[in-house]
Structures are given as C-alpha cells and as structure tokens.
Amino acid sequence: MKDIAVGDVRNFMLVGHSGSGKTSLCDALLFKLGMNDRLGSPASGTSLCDATEEEISRKATIYAKSFAAPYKRKDGADIQMVMLDTPGTVDFFGQVRCAGRAVDAALVTVDAAAGIQVGTRAAWRYCEELGLPRAVVVTGVDREGADFDRTLAEIQSVWGAACVPVVLPVDGKPVWVLDLPEDAAGGARGALIEKAAESDDALIEKFIGGESLTADEIARGLRGAVLAGSLIPVFVVLPLQQEGVGELLEGIARIFPAPTDRPVKDAAGELVAAGPEAPFSGFVWRTQTDPYAGKLAQVRVVSGVLREGMEVLNAARGVKESVGTFFTTCGKKQLPVLEARAGDVIAVPKLKNTHVNDTLCATGHKIELAPIAFSNPVMFSAVIAKEGEEDKVGVMVGRVIEDDPTLKVERNPQTHEMVISGMGDAHLELVRDLVKKRGNLGIDYKVPKVPYHETVTAKGEGHYKHKKQSGGRGQYAEVYAKVEPLGDETEWFVDAVVGGVIPRNFIPACEKGFAEAMHNGGLAGYPVVNVKVTVYDGSYHDVDSSEIAFKIAASRSFREAMNSAKPVLLEPVMNIKVMVPDQYMGDINGDLNHRRGRILGVEVQDGMQVITADVPQVELFRYCSELRSITGGRGSFEMEFARYDIVPSNIAQKVIAEVEKVKEEED
Ligand SMILES: Nc1nc2c(ncn2[C@@H]2O[C@H](COP(=O)(O)OP(=O)(O)OP(=O)(O)O)[C@@H](O)[C@H]2O)c(=O)[nH]1
Ligand SMILES: [Mg+2]
C-alpha cells in the first residue's frame, strides 16, 4: 500500500432503503477503481459485496463490509477510498449502526422511481444523530416511472435547501454542474458556488466583491460546507451503466471530509487527540467469524498508529491483547498492512477477549469511546430442535448470534424453552439458515410460551391431615396454613405455631412443603410469587410423624389455602413505544386496544406519532411483523419489560383450560 496521508483518506458508508442500489453502486465504484475485472452485480450473484451464500440467495445485503481501494484524483493526489456497504433491510439496521462508527461520511441512496423510503429516513436520522456529513446519490433514473426532477424536489423538501445538486443528468448522462453554462438547470451552478463561498470567510469576501472563484477555491469551499453540514451534495449515478461513477469518485475525493476533519470525543465527552502522533486508540465497530481466519475484529483507528506486534489494552474489559498481523479488506480480499493510522479501517484477527463496542488503546493511555446504542430485540421465537440435538443446537445458535448484538438467545428457566430474539422475521430466518449452514442442524420456530406467575389477592386458609396408619409404620401429620399477599414484606414464611402442636424439628419440613407447592403452582402449575404463608396450627404423632409426612401435609394445606385466597394469574407486561406516520394512528390504536394495550401517551417526534403503551407480552411476540404489515413497513416499535400484571379472569380461564388440556393429553 502506498503511504497515503491521513488527510487523503475518505471513509464513507452507503445507506438507504433496501433495493435503492447501494450494493450496485458499490460494485460500480469498485469496478471503476480497478478492484474487479468485471462489473459485479448483486442481482446476478456476481457482486464483490453481496458475496456470502446468504446474501447471494437473498439478493440483499446482510452484513456491513468495508472495501478499501486507492484512487488517483484528477490533480494527481493519491487518495485512499474506504467504502462500507450496509444492508437496507430494517432487520439488519444494527449493521448500519456499526458502520456509522467506522466512517466520516455517508452516501444516502434514493431511488428515482420509489423516492425517499422508510429505510432511507431511518438511516438519515441515524446520520444526523452521529453528525455525519453526507451526500445523496440518486439512483434508478433509468427505471420505469423514474423522475429525477421530482426526486430532487422531494429530497429538497424533506431534507432541506442544503441539498444542492453537484451532478445533474443532461440527456440521461450525469454532468458536473460546475461544467454547465451559467444559466442552465435553473441556475444550479450559481447556487453551488454560493454554497462554496458561504462556508469560508475569505471566499465570501471575494465572491461578494464580484471576483470569480478558482476551481480549487470552489472545491475548498464545498468541502468546508459538506463538513459543516450546510451542503449536502446531490449526485446522480447509473450504476448498472457505469454512468456518473467517475464524477462521484472525484466528488468524494474532492469534497468529502478526511478523518482528521472531525473532532473525536470519548465516552465522557472529552476531546481525543486524533492525529497520527497521538497515542493509539481504535473502536471495534464489528466482529465477524471467518471460517478460515477465525474471529476478526473490525477496527476503526481513531487516533495514533497501530503496528504489527503491538500490545494494546482493551479498555472496557481491562485486558491486554496482542495484535499480530492485520489487514485492510476489500470484501473477501485481504491486504496485510504493517501499520494503520487514524482513519484507517482494518481487520484484526485472533483477539481473544475483544467484542463489538470495545475500545482498544495504547497501554498506559486508556481511552474509552462511547458504545453503539443498539435497539432491544422486538421479535421472539422459541426454538424447536430435533430430539437429541438440543445441546448441539444450543451451542450452534450461540455461535451464530455471537457477532450480532441485536440477536439474543435465552433459556427461560421457567418454560425451559430456548428463545431467540431479533429485529424481525428476516433476522430470525437468517439464524435458522446459518444454524443449518454452519452446523448442519435443522431447527423450527414456534411462538414462545408465556412465563405466567400465580399469586393471591386475599387472605385464605387451608388445612390438611396426612394420615396412613393401617399396617406397618404409619404416616401422620396435620397442618393449618394461612396465605395472604406478601406486599412489601420480605419474609414469606412465618412460623406461628404455639404450644408445640407441631414440634420444632418438623417446622423446616413444613417450610419445604410450602416452597415446593409454590414452585408447582396452585392454579395452573405456574410458580406462585408474592405470597406470605403462615403455619399456625396442627398436630403430630409420637411414632408416625416424619419430615416427609409434614412436607406433604404442608403442601396440600397450602393448595387449599391458596384456592380460598382469590388466586390470580400474572403475566409479563411490556412497555412499548410505537412510531408511525399520522395516517395510521386510528388503525394502530384499534389494534393496540385489541391486544389489551393501555395507551399511556402520544407525542410527535420527527414528524412521526409516538405512542407509548403497556401491552401484555403474549400479544407482542409477533407484533413486529404485524405492525409492519399494517403500516406498509413505515411503523416501528421498541419495547422493554415493565412488570407482571393480573390476567383478566376471562383470559385466565382460557389459559388454565389450555394447561389442563395439555395435562390430560400427557396423562
Ligand atoms: N434499473 C436500475 N436498476 C437498479 C439500479 N440500481 C440498482 N438496481 C437494481 O435494483 C436491485 C437492488 O439493487 P441493490 O444494489 O442490491 O440494492 P441495495 O440497496 O444494495 O439493497 P439491500 O442490500 O437490500 O439494502 C438489483 O436488482 C439492481 O440490479 C439502477 O440505477 N437502475
Ligand atoms: Mg445491498
């Protein structure tokens, strides 16, 4: 690799709605850069980018990937281009979150036939959150129903007047606006020069003074404007025809920011010296498991220099890691490098304790960078493995989800199910495919069981006499128990026996009997929680009483007491935040009502209605896909556990009847 100055590195990611042409554009750029001897195409499975089996079969990107390639700018300068292709499918948005932390700018693709779509809006919001300078690339101008002017107007109306074309289609071919005559295209040229002048005091003086700016001055001004966000250049590219690709590359090389242009802050908000002379730090924006190289940590070097053989500190985990050889990547191609500087995006193999979101830094110069805030999973499925394969499936699922922070797996101690959660159907389907591909194990999914609880809402009493005294050694124990809601108290078991009617040494057996009965449930076999149990009377027999007899008597008396104490089922209730466009409010409210949701509030955020509500978990396992279908993909939601609440009795009866039916079938 040629020694390229940090100021000549251009890192950017491609984001936008699924199908808006990101990968096609990426392939076109790589072909133009000479990284491929033919033009790769995601549609025909020859893409340099969508190159994993699972991406080829879906004809869509799943993983964020980095492609480094040298570029010779028109003025002869050597530029290092590093582009990250990302998935547009909402289920894989976690990858966009990752990629955003490796780059200094974003290219947002907008299809000229479809216009600005949901996925594009989401990506845009994320870029704003990160303060990423960006450009818009209009794709698909050759598609049926495409209209460049309409698309440009939409872009300017949604994202503002900062969006100014730098390339325009003239007779179907992209042309530099600056090369157009003064009066062409509604004065686009003048608008651009004004943007350039505005960003620089020296330039604006010259401009106002009526002097014309040189090409270099305009480029300098445009670059400043892009960095400041006052200019969002709009390009047009026909990736399949290779039109406008050269202009886009030159535009990026000329007016996109370099890594040194943007200040870096650590997790505490302190400015980090980011130049090559500063101590090393790097952010692990993604990890991936390579079938040959093993674990790869994808690192964005934030400051200083990383050299082969260096020992670094993993700041979050407080462990040292030895960095061996590492490389830059261009898809599957790996190019070993001896050192990486601020702004470089590299893959480091064989780090034992390093995960996504970790900061690596020079030992003795601890730096911690803010972690990526991933969303909580919203889609849940229980795994059904073939008999005898449960353990193997458990291990393989663990491995498959390891590199994706938006996938989780949990073995529910109560229902004994393995529950996988992710960001949507497509996400969970990917897990199923990978378990098959990597472990040759077939799994199925079903809706998870709800971990119901039981409790009491009143006081109740119960009594049981356990007596078997015919022939041989007999059994005898009698227990009177009282149950009531535990409330804020902490001691659930009270011994109120007086006068030794139950001898001291049998009290622990009573406690065990109650505990067991609570574990097994009184109503429908679900664990009993928040109940206080008091043993207050009973009787014993000198010879026939035993621990086991008292355990049985206690357990039975508990069940009777519970039945008389107005028992109820409790279910997990989640707090959700649903974000939908205004027009769907009626449908969403009706649907939430149907799901026994309690709406807590509605507010407007970023032009979307945000509804907060409490909804029983059982109604939410598949809400993600149902919400998408109600809103044509324009609605999304987040959720977190709120509390356990009483199940209304008509529904509780159904749950109990179901449990009894299953029990009967088992018997
Ligand atoms: N006619 C036409 N088709 C295009 C253009 N750009 C992309 N396509 C086609 O649109 C389909 C989707 O393109 P991709 O490049 O895979 O889209 P993407 O944005 O990477 O999609 P995801 O990876 O799912 O986010 C492919 O069949 C492309 O051939 C374009 O400018 N014109
Ligand atoms: Mg793609």
Coordinates of N, CA, C and O and ligand atoms in Angstrom, one line a residue, residues 15-27 41-44 47 50 55 58-62 85-89 92 109 111-112 138-144 237-241, ligand 1:
V15 N -25.8 4.1 2.7 CA -27.0 3.8 3.4 C -28.3 4.1 2.6 O -28.2 5.0 1.7
G16 N -29.3 3.5 2.9 CA -30.6 3.8 2.2 C -31.5 2.6 2.2 O -31.1 1.5 2.6
H17 N -32.7 2.8 1.8 CA -33.7 1.7 1.8 C -33.2 0.5 1.0 O -32.5 0.6 0.1
S18 N -33.7 -0.7 1.4 CA -33.4 -1.9 0.7 C -33.8 -1.8 -0.8 O -34.9 -1.4 -1.1
G19 N -32.9 -2.2 -1.6 CA -33.2 -2.1 -3.1 C -32.9 -0.8 -3.7 O -33.2 -0.6 -4.9
S20 N -32.4 0.2 -3.0 CA -32.2 1.5 -3.6 C -30.9 1.6 -4.3 O -30.5 2.6 -4.8
G21 N -30.2 0.4 -4.4 CA -29.0 0.4 -5.3 C -27.6 0.6 -4.6 O -26.7 0.9 -5.3
K22 N -27.6 0.5 -3.3 CA -26.3 0.7 -2.6 C -25.2 -0.3 -3.1 O -24.1 0.1 -3.4
T23 N -25.6 -1.6 -3.1 CA -24.6 -2.6 -3.5 C -24.2 -2.4 -4.9 O -23.0 -2.5 -5.3
S24 N -25.2 -2.2 -5.8 CA -24.9 -2.0 -7.2 C -23.9 -0.8 -7.4 O -23.0 -0.9 -8.2
L25 N -24.2 0.3 -6.6 CA -23.3 1.4 -6.7 C -21.9 1.1 -6.2 O -20.9 1.5 -6.8
C26 N -21.9 0.3 -5.1 CA -20.6 -0.1 -4.5 C -19.8 -0.9 -5.5 O -18.6 -0.7 -5.7
D27 N -20.5 -1.8 -6.2 CA -19.8 -2.6 -7.2 C -19.3 -1.8 -8.4 O -18.2 -2.0 -8.9
S41 N -22.6 -7.7 -10.0 CA -24.0 -7.4 -9.9 C -24.7 -8.2 -8.8 O -24.7 -9.4 -8.9
P42 N -25.3 -7.5 -7.8 CA -26.0 -8.3 -6.8 C -27.1 -9.0 -7.3 O -27.5 -10.1 -6.8
A43 N -27.7 -8.6 -8.4 CA -28.9 -9.2 -9.0 C -28.5 -10.6 -9.6 O -29.4 -11.5 -9.6
S44 N -27.3 -10.7 -10.1 CA -27.0 -12.0 -10.7 C -26.0 -12.8 -9.9 O -25.4 -13.8 -10.4
S47 N -21.8 -10.0 -7.4 CA -21.3 -8.9 -6.7 C -20.1 -9.2 -5.9 O -19.9 -10.2 -5.3
D50 N -22.1 -8.3 -2.1 CA -23.0 -9.4 -1.5 C -22.4 -10.7 -1.9 O -22.9 -11.4 -2.9
E55 N -26.3 -13.9 1.4 CA -26.6 -12.7 0.7 C -27.0 -12.9 -0.8 O -27.9 -12.4 -1.4
R58 N -30.4 -14.3 -1.0 CA -31.5 -13.3 -0.8 C -31.5 -12.1 -1.7 O -32.3 -11.3 -1.7
K59 N -30.4 -12.0 -2.5 CA -30.2 -10.9 -3.4 C -30.3 -9.6 -2.5 O -31.0 -8.6 -3.0
A60 N -29.7 -9.6 -1.4 CA -29.8 -8.4 -0.5 C -28.6 -8.5 0.5 O -28.1 -9.6 0.8
T61 N -28.1 -7.3 0.9 CA -27.0 -7.2 1.8 C -27.5 -7.6 3.2 O -28.6 -7.2 3.6
I62 N -26.6 -8.3 3.9 CA -26.9 -8.6 5.3 C -25.9 -8.0 6.3 O -26.2 -7.5 7.4
D85 N -20.4 -0.9 2.5 CA -21.7 -1.2 2.1 C -22.5 -1.7 3.3 O -22.0 -2.4 4.1
T86 N -23.8 -1.3 3.4 CA -24.6 -1.7 4.5 C -26.0 -2.3 4.0 O -26.4 -2.0 2.9
P87 N -26.6 -3.1 4.8 CA -27.9 -3.6 4.4 C -29.0 -2.5 4.6 O -29.0 -1.7 5.5
G88 N -30.0 -2.5 3.7 CA -31.2 -1.6 3.9 C -32.3 -2.3 4.6 O -33.2 -1.6 5.1
T89 N -32.4 -3.6 4.6 CA -33.4 -4.3 5.3 C -33.5 -3.9 6.8 O -32.4 -4.0 7.5
F92 N -31.8 -5.6 9.7 CA -30.3 -5.6 9.9 C -29.8 -4.2 10.1 O -28.6 -3.9 9.9
T109 N -28.5 6.7 -0.6 CA -29.1 6.4 -2.0 C -30.6 6.6 -2.0 O -31.3 6.2 -1.1
D111 N -33.8 6.1 -4.7 CA -34.2 5.6 -6.0 C -35.1 6.6 -6.6 O -36.1 7.0 -6.0
A112 N -34.9 6.9 -7.9 CA -35.7 8.0 -8.6 C -37.1 7.5 -8.9 O -37.9 8.3 -9.2
V138 N -28.7 9.9 -6.2 CA -30.0 9.5 -6.9 C -29.6 8.3 -7.8 O -28.8 8.5 -8.7
T139 N -30.3 7.2 -7.6 CA -30.1 6.0 -8.4 C -31.4 5.7 -9.2 O -32.4 6.4 -9.0
G140 N -31.3 4.7 -10.0 CA -32.5 4.3 -10.7 C -33.2 5.2 -11.6 O -34.4 5.1 -11.9
V141 N -32.4 6.2 -12.1 CA -33.1 7.2 -13.1 C -33.5 6.5 -14.4 O -34.3 7.1 -15.1
D142 N -32.9 5.3 -14.6 CA -33.3 4.6 -15.9 C -34.5 3.7 -15.6 O -35.0 3.0 -16.6
R143 N -35.0 3.6 -14.4 CA -36.1 2.7 -14.1 C -37.4 3.3 -14.7 O -37.6 4.5 -14.8
E144 N -38.4 2.4 -14.9 CA -39.7 2.8 -15.4 C -40.3 3.7 -14.3 O -40.2 3.3 -13.1
V237 N -26.2 8.8 -10.3 CA -25.3 7.7 -10.9 C -26.2 6.7 -11.5 O -27.3 6.4 -10.9
L238 N -25.8 6.1 -12.6 CA -26.5 4.9 -13.2 C -25.5 3.8 -13.0 O -24.7 3.5 -13.8
P239 N -25.6 3.1 -11.8 CA -24.6 2.1 -11.5 C -24.5 1.0 -12.5 O -23.4 0.5 -12.8
L240 N -25.6 0.6 -13.1 CA -25.6 -0.6 -14.0 C -25.0 -0.2 -15.3 O -24.4 -1.0 -16.0
Q241 N -25.0 1.1 -15.7 CA -24.5 1.6 -17.0 C -23.1 2.2 -16.7 O -22.5 2.7 -17.7
Ligands
LIG1 N1 -32.6 -0.1 -13.5 C1 -31.9 0.0 -12.4 N2 -31.8 -0.9 -11.5 C2 -31.0 -0.8 -10.4 C3 -30.3 0.4 -10.2 N3 -29.6 0.3 -9.0 C4 -29.9 -1.0 -8.6 N4 -30.7 -1.6 -9.4 C5 -31.3 -2.9 -9.3 O1 -32.1 -3.0 -8.0 C6 -31.9 -4.2 -7.3 C7 -31.4 -3.9 -6.0 O2 -30.1 -3.3 -6.0 P1 -29.1 -3.5 -4.9 O3 -27.8 -2.7 -5.3 O4 -28.9 -4.9 -4.4 O5 -29.8 -2.7 -3.7 P2 -29.3 -2.4 -2.2 O6 -29.6 -1.0 -1.9 O7 -27.9 -2.9 -2.1 O8 -30.3 -3.4 -1.4 P3 -30.1 -4.0 0.1 O9 -28.8 -4.7 0.1 O10 -31.2 -5.0 0.2 O11 -30.2 -2.9 1.0 C8 -30.9 -5.0 -8.2 O12 -31.6 -5.9 -9.0 C9 -30.2 -4.0 -9.0 O13 -29.8 -4.5 -10.3 C10 -30.4 1.5 -11.1 O14 -29.9 2.5 -11.0 N5 -31.2 1.2 -12.2

